[in-house]
Amino acid sequence: MVFGFGRKAKKEDPAEPVEELTLAEAGEDAPAPDARRGQGPLDEAEITSRDGFVDLGALLIAPSEGLQLRLEVEEATQRVVAVTLDLNGSSLQLQAFAAPKTETLWDEIREQIGQSVGAQGGQVEEVEGAFGTELVAKLPAGLPDGSQGYRVARFIGVDGPRWFLRGVLGGPAALERPAAEPLEALFRQVVVVRGDSPMPPRDLLQLRLPKDASATPPPAAPTLEEPERGPEVTQIG
């Protein structure tokens, strides 16, 4: 498995939005419905050991042959804001957020993503997938030959106990279900470490470099200055 650094994340990137804090902490009533049980992703309380996982702080990732991990850094704060899993020519970006005990976030976040994509001239479509309701977003993009195409990203979201995990599939996995299956399997095995500290809803859970990993990217991995490979661009017409 290879570790690297993606480009410094930009908040205006539609495929990587970091939602602003807009919700107040909910009351201490009954917990929100938990529809992910039995299919993943997992909560830390559902595992007996962290052995065998790549420990990134808020997220534990199951290793897989050929998998490369990229930690993405926010330019303004220099904090790690996302991890991207690259496998078989496709990518899966992961971000985990704090959530209220008594509410789910995915319905509202889907609406906000749709508004953001629409404001940039793109289109979104809600589809039913392996993890419930998903969003397929298409954003205008220029092709190398000067013709017009679009970038495609597939958003999946899962509400857990006091956390929310969002995944963004890019490359062939955004368009082709068979290409997405290996990354979907890894998404099911992700373990979210929420912690006990009080946090406002929508705050990012803290990610970090694994303790046994070097802070210097290997030669084959992207450096901080190199552009990140974005979602696949498809020609129109």
PDB file of C-alpha atoms in Angstrom:
ATOM      1  CA  MET A   1       0.000   0.000   0.000  1.00  0.00           C
ATOM      2  CA  VAL A   2       1.302   3.430  -0.928  1.00  0.00           C
ATOM      3  CA  PHE A   3       0.771   6.680   0.944  1.00  0.00           C
ATOM      4  CA  GLY A   4       0.899  10.056  -0.749  1.00  0.00           C
ATOM      5  CA  PHE A   5      -0.371  13.583  -0.510  1.00  0.00           C
ATOM      6  CA  GLY A   6      -3.015  15.025  -2.796  1.00  0.00           C
ATOM      7  CA  ARG A   7      -3.106  18.672  -3.714  1.00  0.00           C
ATOM      8  CA  LYS A   8      -4.043  21.162  -1.062  1.00  0.00           C
ATOM      9  CA  ALA A   9      -7.804  20.981  -0.839  1.00  0.00           C
ATOM     10  CA  LYS A  10      -9.828  24.014  -1.889  1.00  0.00           C
ATOM     11  CA  LYS A  11     -13.157  24.676  -0.244  1.00  0.00           C
ATOM     12  CA  GLU A  12     -14.697  25.799  -3.527  1.00  0.00           C
ATOM     13  CA  ASP A  13     -14.075  22.437  -5.258  1.00  0.00           C
ATOM     14  CA  PRO A  14     -17.591  21.060  -5.940  1.00  0.00           C
ATOM     15  CA  ALA A  15     -16.410  17.469  -5.672  1.00  0.00           C
ATOM     16  CA  GLU A  16     -14.896  18.124  -2.268  1.00  0.00           C
ATOM     17  CA  PRO A  17     -17.185  20.492  -0.404  1.00  0.00           C
ATOM     18  CA  VAL A  18     -16.518  21.053   3.276  1.00  0.00           C
ATOM     19  CA  GLU A  19     -19.881  22.094   4.615  1.00  0.00           C
ATOM     20  CA  GLU A  20     -20.021  25.110   6.888  1.00  0.00           C
ATOM     21  CA  LEU A  21     -21.353  24.760  10.407  1.00  0.00           C
ATOM     22  CA  THR A  22     -25.028  25.723  10.284  1.00  0.00           C
ATOM     23  CA  LEU A  23     -26.804  23.362  12.672  1.00  0.00           C
ATOM     24  CA  ALA A  24     -27.152  23.563  16.429  1.00  0.00           C
ATOM     25  CA  GLU A  25     -26.523  20.507  18.586  1.00  0.00           C
ATOM     26  CA  ALA A  26     -29.680  18.465  18.981  1.00  0.00           C
ATOM     27  CA  GLY A  27     -31.207  17.532  22.318  1.00  0.00           C
ATOM     28  CA  GLU A  28     -30.407  14.424  24.329  1.00  0.00           C
ATOM     29  CA  ASP A  29     -33.411  12.399  23.162  1.00  0.00           C
ATOM     30  CA  ALA A  30     -33.557   9.048  21.446  1.00  0.00           C
ATOM     31  CA  PRO A  31     -30.792   8.458  18.874  1.00  0.00           C
ATOM     32  CA  ALA A  32     -31.516   8.876  15.188  1.00  0.00           C
ATOM     33  CA  PRO A  33     -32.391   5.757  13.163  1.00  0.00           C
ATOM     34  CA  ASP A  34     -29.299   3.801  12.163  1.00  0.00           C
ATOM     35  CA  ALA A  35     -29.930   2.245   8.747  1.00  0.00           C
ATOM     36  CA  ARG A  36     -26.339   1.177   8.071  1.00  0.00           C
ATOM     37  CA  ARG A  37     -26.206  -1.702  10.587  1.00  0.00           C
ATOM     38  CA  GLY A  38     -25.352  -4.970   8.927  1.00  0.00           C
ATOM     39  CA  GLN A  39     -23.890  -3.371   5.809  1.00  0.00           C
ATOM     40  CA  GLY A  40     -21.298  -0.878   7.043  1.00  0.00           C
ATOM     41  CA  PRO A  41     -19.498   1.457   7.377  1.00  0.00           C
ATOM     42  CA  LEU A  42     -18.737   0.560  10.991  1.00  0.00           C
ATOM     43  CA  ASP A  43     -18.607   2.445  14.239  1.00  0.00           C
ATOM     44  CA  GLU A  44     -15.580   1.990  16.485  1.00  0.00           C
ATOM     45  CA  ALA A  45     -17.828   0.311  19.074  1.00  0.00           C
ATOM     46  CA  GLU A  46     -18.579  -2.457  16.538  1.00  0.00           C
ATOM     47  CA  ILE A  47     -15.020  -3.752  16.276  1.00  0.00           C
ATOM     48  CA  THR A  48     -12.946  -5.556  18.903  1.00  0.00           C
ATOM     49  CA  SER A  49      -9.485  -4.502  17.697  1.00  0.00           C
ATOM     50  CA  ARG A  50      -7.813  -1.960  15.430  1.00  0.00           C
ATOM     51  CA  ASP A  51      -5.255  -4.527  14.336  1.00  0.00           C
ATOM     52  CA  GLY A  52      -5.138  -4.962  10.580  1.00  0.00           C
ATOM     53  CA  PHE A  53      -6.465  -1.473   9.820  1.00  0.00           C
ATOM     54  CA  VAL A  54      -4.587   1.589   8.611  1.00  0.00           C
ATOM     55  CA  ASP A  55      -5.145   4.065  11.466  1.00  0.00           C
ATOM     56  CA  LEU A  56      -5.819   7.586  10.179  1.00  0.00           C
ATOM     57  CA  GLY A  57      -7.285   8.911  13.407  1.00  0.00           C
ATOM     58  CA  ALA A  58     -10.998   9.425  12.723  1.00  0.00           C
ATOM     59  CA  LEU A  59     -11.002   6.690  10.066  1.00  0.00           C
ATOM     60  CA  LEU A  60      -9.657   3.143  10.041  1.00  0.00           C
ATOM     61  CA  ILE A  61      -9.102   1.774   6.525  1.00  0.00           C
ATOM     62  CA  ALA A  62      -8.918  -1.905   5.615  1.00  0.00           C
ATOM     63  CA  PRO A  63      -5.847  -2.630   3.431  1.00  0.00           C
ATOM     64  CA  SER A  64      -6.351  -4.041  -0.047  1.00  0.00           C
ATOM     65  CA  GLU A  65      -3.959  -5.188  -2.763  1.00  0.00           C
ATOM     66  CA  GLY A  66      -3.152  -2.327  -5.138  1.00  0.00           C
ATOM     67  CA  LEU A  67      -4.775   0.298  -2.906  1.00  0.00           C
ATOM     68  CA  GLN A  68      -3.117   3.706  -2.637  1.00  0.00           C
ATOM     69  CA  LEU A  69      -4.077   6.263   0.003  1.00  0.00           C
ATOM     70  CA  ARG A  70      -3.734  10.034  -0.429  1.00  0.00           C
ATOM     71  CA  LEU A  71      -4.188  12.414   2.471  1.00  0.00           C
ATOM     72  CA  GLU A  72      -5.533  15.770   1.283  1.00  0.00           C
ATOM     73  CA  VAL A  73      -4.453  18.972   3.016  1.00  0.00           C
ATOM     74  CA  GLU A  74      -6.413  22.211   3.298  1.00  0.00           C
ATOM     75  CA  GLU A  75      -4.265  25.091   2.119  1.00  0.00           C
ATOM     76  CA  ALA A  76      -5.434  27.675   4.645  1.00  0.00           C
ATOM     77  CA  THR A  77      -5.058  25.546   7.772  1.00  0.00           C
ATOM     78  CA  GLN A  78      -2.630  22.815   6.687  1.00  0.00           C
ATOM     79  CA  ARG A  79      -4.880  20.258   8.335  1.00  0.00           C
ATOM     80  CA  VAL A  80      -5.717  16.907   6.775  1.00  0.00           C
ATOM     81  CA  VAL A  81      -9.330  17.191   5.590  1.00  0.00           C
ATOM     82  CA  ALA A  82      -9.875  14.043   3.535  1.00  0.00           C
ATOM     83  CA  VAL A  83      -8.402  10.724   2.513  1.00  0.00           C
ATOM     84  CA  THR A  84      -8.706   9.422  -1.043  1.00  0.00           C
ATOM     85  CA  LEU A  85      -8.521   5.739  -1.892  1.00  0.00           C
ATOM     86  CA  ASP A  86      -7.168   5.042  -5.390  1.00  0.00           C
ATOM     87  CA  LEU A  87      -7.835   1.565  -6.764  1.00  0.00           C
ATOM     88  CA  ASN A  88      -8.026   0.157 -10.296  1.00  0.00           C
ATOM     89  CA  GLY A  89      -8.156   3.577 -11.935  1.00  0.00           C
ATOM     90  CA  SER A  90     -11.011   4.873  -9.771  1.00  0.00           C
ATOM     91  CA  SER A  91     -11.035   6.926  -6.585  1.00  0.00           C
ATOM     92  CA  LEU A  92     -13.076   7.220  -3.397  1.00  0.00           C
ATOM     93  CA  GLN A  93     -12.672  10.347  -1.280  1.00  0.00           C
ATOM     94  CA  LEU A  94     -13.724  10.010   2.362  1.00  0.00           C
ATOM     95  CA  GLN A  95     -14.664  12.668   4.905  1.00  0.00           C
ATOM     96  CA  ALA A  96     -16.195  12.061   8.336  1.00  0.00           C
ATOM     97  CA  PHE A  97     -18.195  14.672  10.242  1.00  0.00           C
ATOM     98  CA  ALA A  98     -19.668  15.002  13.701  1.00  0.00           C
ATOM     99  CA  ALA A  99     -23.449  14.656  13.749  1.00  0.00           C
ATOM    100  CA  PRO A 100     -26.274  15.204  16.245  1.00  0.00           C
ATOM    101  CA  LYS A 101     -27.387  12.254  18.324  1.00  0.00           C
ATOM    102  CA  THR A 102     -31.026  12.616  17.308  1.00  0.00           C
ATOM    103  CA  GLU A 103     -30.838  13.721  13.655  1.00  0.00           C
ATOM    104  CA  THR A 104     -29.447  12.502  10.361  1.00  0.00           C
ATOM    105  CA  LEU A 105     -27.569  14.792   7.969  1.00  0.00           C
ATOM    106  CA  TRP A 106     -27.529  13.107   4.571  1.00  0.00           C
ATOM    107  CA  ASP A 107     -30.901  14.382   3.304  1.00  0.00           C
ATOM    108  CA  GLU A 108     -29.965  18.012   3.933  1.00  0.00           C
ATOM    109  CA  ILE A 109     -26.386  17.596   2.680  1.00  0.00           C
ATOM    110  CA  ARG A 110     -27.637  16.077  -0.585  1.00  0.00           C
ATOM    111  CA  GLU A 111     -29.810  19.138  -1.118  1.00  0.00           C
ATOM    112  CA  GLN A 112     -26.877  21.477  -0.453  1.00  0.00           C
ATOM    113  CA  ILE A 113     -24.603  19.566  -2.839  1.00  0.00           C
ATOM    114  CA  GLY A 114     -27.273  19.808  -5.524  1.00  0.00           C
ATOM    115  CA  GLN A 115     -27.569  23.559  -5.032  1.00  0.00           C
ATOM    116  CA  SER A 116     -23.783  23.970  -5.205  1.00  0.00           C
ATOM    117  CA  VAL A 117     -23.490  21.929  -8.391  1.00  0.00           C
ATOM    118  CA  GLY A 118     -26.450  23.740  -9.993  1.00  0.00           C
ATOM    119  CA  ALA A 119     -24.907  27.123  -9.211  1.00  0.00           C
ATOM    120  CA  GLN A 120     -21.867  26.083 -11.270  1.00  0.00           C
ATOM    121  CA  GLY A 121     -23.910  25.055 -14.279  1.00  0.00           C
ATOM    122  CA  GLY A 122     -23.956  21.365 -13.460  1.00  0.00           C
ATOM    123  CA  GLN A 123     -26.688  18.810 -12.990  1.00  0.00           C
ATOM    124  CA  VAL A 124     -27.438  16.272 -10.275  1.00  0.00           C
ATOM    125  CA  GLU A 125     -29.561  13.153 -10.298  1.00  0.00           C
ATOM    126  CA  GLU A 126     -30.714  11.190  -7.270  1.00  0.00           C
ATOM    127  CA  VAL A 127     -30.363   7.446  -7.721  1.00  0.00           C
ATOM    128  CA  GLU A 128     -30.836   4.442  -5.455  1.00  0.00           C
ATOM    129  CA  GLY A 129     -27.597   2.586  -4.808  1.00  0.00           C
ATOM    130  CA  ALA A 130     -25.942   0.165  -2.452  1.00  0.00           C
ATOM    131  CA  PHE A 131     -26.084   2.678   0.414  1.00  0.00           C
ATOM    132  CA  GLY A 132     -29.527   4.148  -0.189  1.00  0.00           C
ATOM    133  CA  THR A 133     -30.129   7.437  -1.975  1.00  0.00           C
ATOM    134  CA  GLU A 134     -27.065   8.745  -3.808  1.00  0.00           C
ATOM    135  CA  LEU A 135     -26.240  11.731  -6.006  1.00  0.00           C
ATOM    136  CA  VAL A 136     -24.630  11.623  -9.436  1.00  0.00           C
ATOM    137  CA  ALA A 137     -23.254  15.067 -10.255  1.00  0.00           C
ATOM    138  CA  LYS A 138     -22.172  16.290 -13.686  1.00  0.00           C
ATOM    139  CA  LEU A 139     -20.130  19.487 -13.948  1.00  0.00           C
ATOM    140  CA  PRO A 140     -19.054  21.229 -17.167  1.00  0.00           C
ATOM    141  CA  ALA A 141     -15.394  20.707 -17.998  1.00  0.00           C
ATOM    142  CA  GLY A 142     -13.156  21.354 -20.984  1.00  0.00           C
ATOM    143  CA  LEU A 143     -11.423  18.476 -22.743  1.00  0.00           C
ATOM    144  CA  PRO A 144      -7.776  18.581 -23.874  1.00  0.00           C
ATOM    145  CA  ASP A 145      -8.853  18.993 -27.511  1.00  0.00           C
ATOM    146  CA  GLY A 146     -10.852  22.111 -26.628  1.00  0.00           C
ATOM    147  CA  SER A 147     -14.276  20.482 -26.852  1.00  0.00           C
ATOM    148  CA  GLN A 148     -16.787  20.603 -24.007  1.00  0.00           C
ATOM    149  CA  GLY A 149     -17.465  17.710 -21.699  1.00  0.00           C
ATOM    150  CA  TYR A 150     -18.357  17.163 -18.097  1.00  0.00           C
ATOM    151  CA  ARG A 151     -16.860  15.745 -14.924  1.00  0.00           C
ATOM    152  CA  VAL A 152     -18.855  13.079 -13.127  1.00  0.00           C
ATOM    153  CA  ALA A 153     -18.796  12.408  -9.398  1.00  0.00           C
ATOM    154  CA  ARG A 154     -20.999  10.045  -7.420  1.00  0.00           C
ATOM    155  CA  PHE A 155     -21.772  11.053  -3.832  1.00  0.00           C
ATOM    156  CA  ILE A 156     -22.690   8.485  -1.193  1.00  0.00           C
ATOM    157  CA  GLY A 157     -23.493   9.260   2.415  1.00  0.00           C
ATOM    158  CA  VAL A 158     -24.121   7.224   5.548  1.00  0.00           C
ATOM    159  CA  ASP A 159     -25.422   8.460   8.892  1.00  0.00           C
ATOM    160  CA  GLY A 160     -23.940   6.660  11.894  1.00  0.00           C
ATOM    161  CA  PRO A 161     -24.131   7.108  15.671  1.00  0.00           C
ATOM    162  CA  ARG A 162     -23.119  10.769  16.170  1.00  0.00           C
ATOM    163  CA  TRP A 163     -21.177  10.810  12.897  1.00  0.00           C
ATOM    164  CA  PHE A 164     -21.759  11.157   9.167  1.00  0.00           C
ATOM    165  CA  LEU A 165     -19.476   9.627   6.518  1.00  0.00           C
ATOM    166  CA  ARG A 166     -19.440  10.949   2.965  1.00  0.00           C
ATOM    167  CA  GLY A 167     -17.802   9.272   0.010  1.00  0.00           C
ATOM    168  CA  VAL A 168     -17.179  10.737  -3.455  1.00  0.00           C
ATOM    169  CA  LEU A 169     -16.500   8.250  -6.242  1.00  0.00           C
ATOM    170  CA  GLY A 170     -14.534   9.430  -9.264  1.00  0.00           C
ATOM    171  CA  GLY A 171     -13.227   7.875 -12.461  1.00  0.00           C
ATOM    172  CA  PRO A 172     -14.986   4.830 -13.951  1.00  0.00           C
ATOM    173  CA  ALA A 173     -16.551   4.073 -10.538  1.00  0.00           C
ATOM    174  CA  ALA A 174     -18.673   7.225 -10.837  1.00  0.00           C
ATOM    175  CA  LEU A 175     -20.366   5.879 -13.965  1.00  0.00           C
ATOM    176  CA  GLU A 176     -20.065   2.100 -13.930  1.00  0.00           C
ATOM    177  CA  ARG A 177     -21.425  -0.009 -11.082  1.00  0.00           C
ATOM    178  CA  PRO A 178     -19.041  -2.952 -11.716  1.00  0.00           C
ATOM    179  CA  ALA A 179     -16.063  -0.579 -11.529  1.00  0.00           C
ATOM    180  CA  ALA A 180     -17.393   0.792  -8.237  1.00  0.00           C
ATOM    181  CA  GLU A 181     -17.800  -2.556  -6.477  1.00  0.00           C
ATOM    182  CA  PRO A 182     -14.221  -2.869  -5.098  1.00  0.00           C
ATOM    183  CA  LEU A 183     -14.370   0.653  -3.642  1.00  0.00           C
ATOM    184  CA  GLU A 184     -17.895   0.075  -2.323  1.00  0.00           C
ATOM    185  CA  ALA A 185     -16.557  -3.000  -0.516  1.00  0.00           C
ATOM    186  CA  LEU A 186     -13.808  -0.894   1.063  1.00  0.00           C
ATOM    187  CA  PHE A 187     -16.378   1.756   2.025  1.00  0.00           C
ATOM    188  CA  ARG A 188     -18.349  -0.908   3.900  1.00  0.00           C
ATOM    189  CA  GLN A 189     -15.257  -1.819   5.900  1.00  0.00           C
ATOM    190  CA  VAL A 190     -14.354   1.742   6.928  1.00  0.00           C
ATOM    191  CA  VAL A 191     -14.475   2.259  10.695  1.00  0.00           C
ATOM    192  CA  VAL A 192     -15.376   5.731  11.982  1.00  0.00           C
ATOM    193  CA  VAL A 193     -13.774   6.781  15.278  1.00  0.00           C
ATOM    194  CA  ARG A 194     -16.055   9.528  16.584  1.00  0.00           C
ATOM    195  CA  GLY A 195     -14.525   9.901  20.060  1.00  0.00           C
ATOM    196  CA  ASP A 196     -16.312  11.120  23.172  1.00  0.00           C
ATOM    197  CA  SER A 197     -15.518  14.842  22.971  1.00  0.00           C
ATOM    198  CA  PRO A 198     -18.480  17.171  22.307  1.00  0.00           C
ATOM    199  CA  MET A 199     -18.348  18.603  18.773  1.00  0.00           C
ATOM    200  CA  PRO A 200     -20.692  20.856  16.803  1.00  0.00           C
ATOM    201  CA  PRO A 201     -22.551  19.022  14.030  1.00  0.00           C
ATOM    202  CA  ARG A 202     -20.754  19.084  10.660  1.00  0.00           C
ATOM    203  CA  ASP A 203     -17.314  19.631  12.176  1.00  0.00           C
ATOM    204  CA  LEU A 204     -14.766  17.452  10.408  1.00  0.00           C
ATOM    205  CA  LEU A 205     -13.438  14.583  12.476  1.00  0.00           C
ATOM    206  CA  GLN A 206      -9.675  14.847  12.699  1.00  0.00           C
ATOM    207  CA  LEU A 207      -7.535  12.805  10.326  1.00  0.00           C
ATOM    208  CA  ARG A 208      -3.800  12.246  10.683  1.00  0.00           C
ATOM    209  CA  LEU A 209      -0.869  10.455   9.097  1.00  0.00           C
ATOM    210  CA  PRO A 210      -0.413   6.899  10.403  1.00  0.00           C
ATOM    211  CA  LYS A 211       2.230   6.631  13.103  1.00  0.00           C
ATOM    212  CA  ASP A 212       4.315   4.146  11.123  1.00  0.00           C
ATOM    213  CA  ALA A 213       4.159   6.086   7.833  1.00  0.00           C
ATOM    214  CA  SER A 214       6.779   8.512   6.606  1.00  0.00           C
ATOM    215  CA  ALA A 215       5.719  12.126   6.128  1.00  0.00           C
ATOM    216  CA  THR A 216       7.650  12.134   2.829  1.00  0.00           C
ATOM    217  CA  PRO A 217       5.624  10.798  -0.109  1.00  0.00           C
ATOM    218  CA  PRO A 218       7.267   7.910  -2.021  1.00  0.00           C
ATOM    219  CA  PRO A 219       8.566   8.747  -5.518  1.00  0.00           C
ATOM    220  CA  ALA A 220       5.542   7.183  -7.248  1.00  0.00           C
ATOM    221  CA  ALA A 221       3.022   9.176  -5.210  1.00  0.00           C
ATOM    222  CA  PRO A 222       1.810  12.700  -6.007  1.00  0.00           C
ATOM    223  CA  THR A 223       3.511  15.534  -4.158  1.00  0.00           C
ATOM    224  CA  LEU A 224       1.847  18.553  -2.642  1.00  0.00           C
ATOM    225  CA  GLU A 225       2.557  20.610  -5.755  1.00  0.00           C
ATOM    226  CA  GLU A 226       1.206  18.109  -8.278  1.00  0.00           C
ATOM    227  CA  PRO A 227      -2.441  18.352  -9.351  1.00  0.00           C
ATOM    228  CA  GLU A 228      -4.866  15.795  -8.056  1.00  0.00           C
ATOM    229  CA  ARG A 229      -6.487  13.492 -10.585  1.00  0.00           C
ATOM    230  CA  GLY A 230     -10.119  14.575 -10.689  1.00  0.00           C
ATOM    231  CA  PRO A 231     -13.260  12.696 -11.665  1.00  0.00           C
ATOM    232  CA  GLU A 232     -13.411  11.294 -15.164  1.00  0.00           C
ATOM    233  CA  VAL A 233     -14.192  13.785 -17.914  1.00  0.00           C
ATOM    234  CA  THR A 234     -16.677  12.590 -20.529  1.00  0.00           C
ATOM    235  CA  GLN A 235     -17.254  14.195 -23.912  1.00  0.00           C
ATOM    236  CA  ILE A 236     -20.667  15.595 -24.760  1.00  0.00           C
ATOM    237  CA  GLY A 237     -22.092  14.458 -28.070  1.00  0.00           C
TER     238      GLY A 237
END
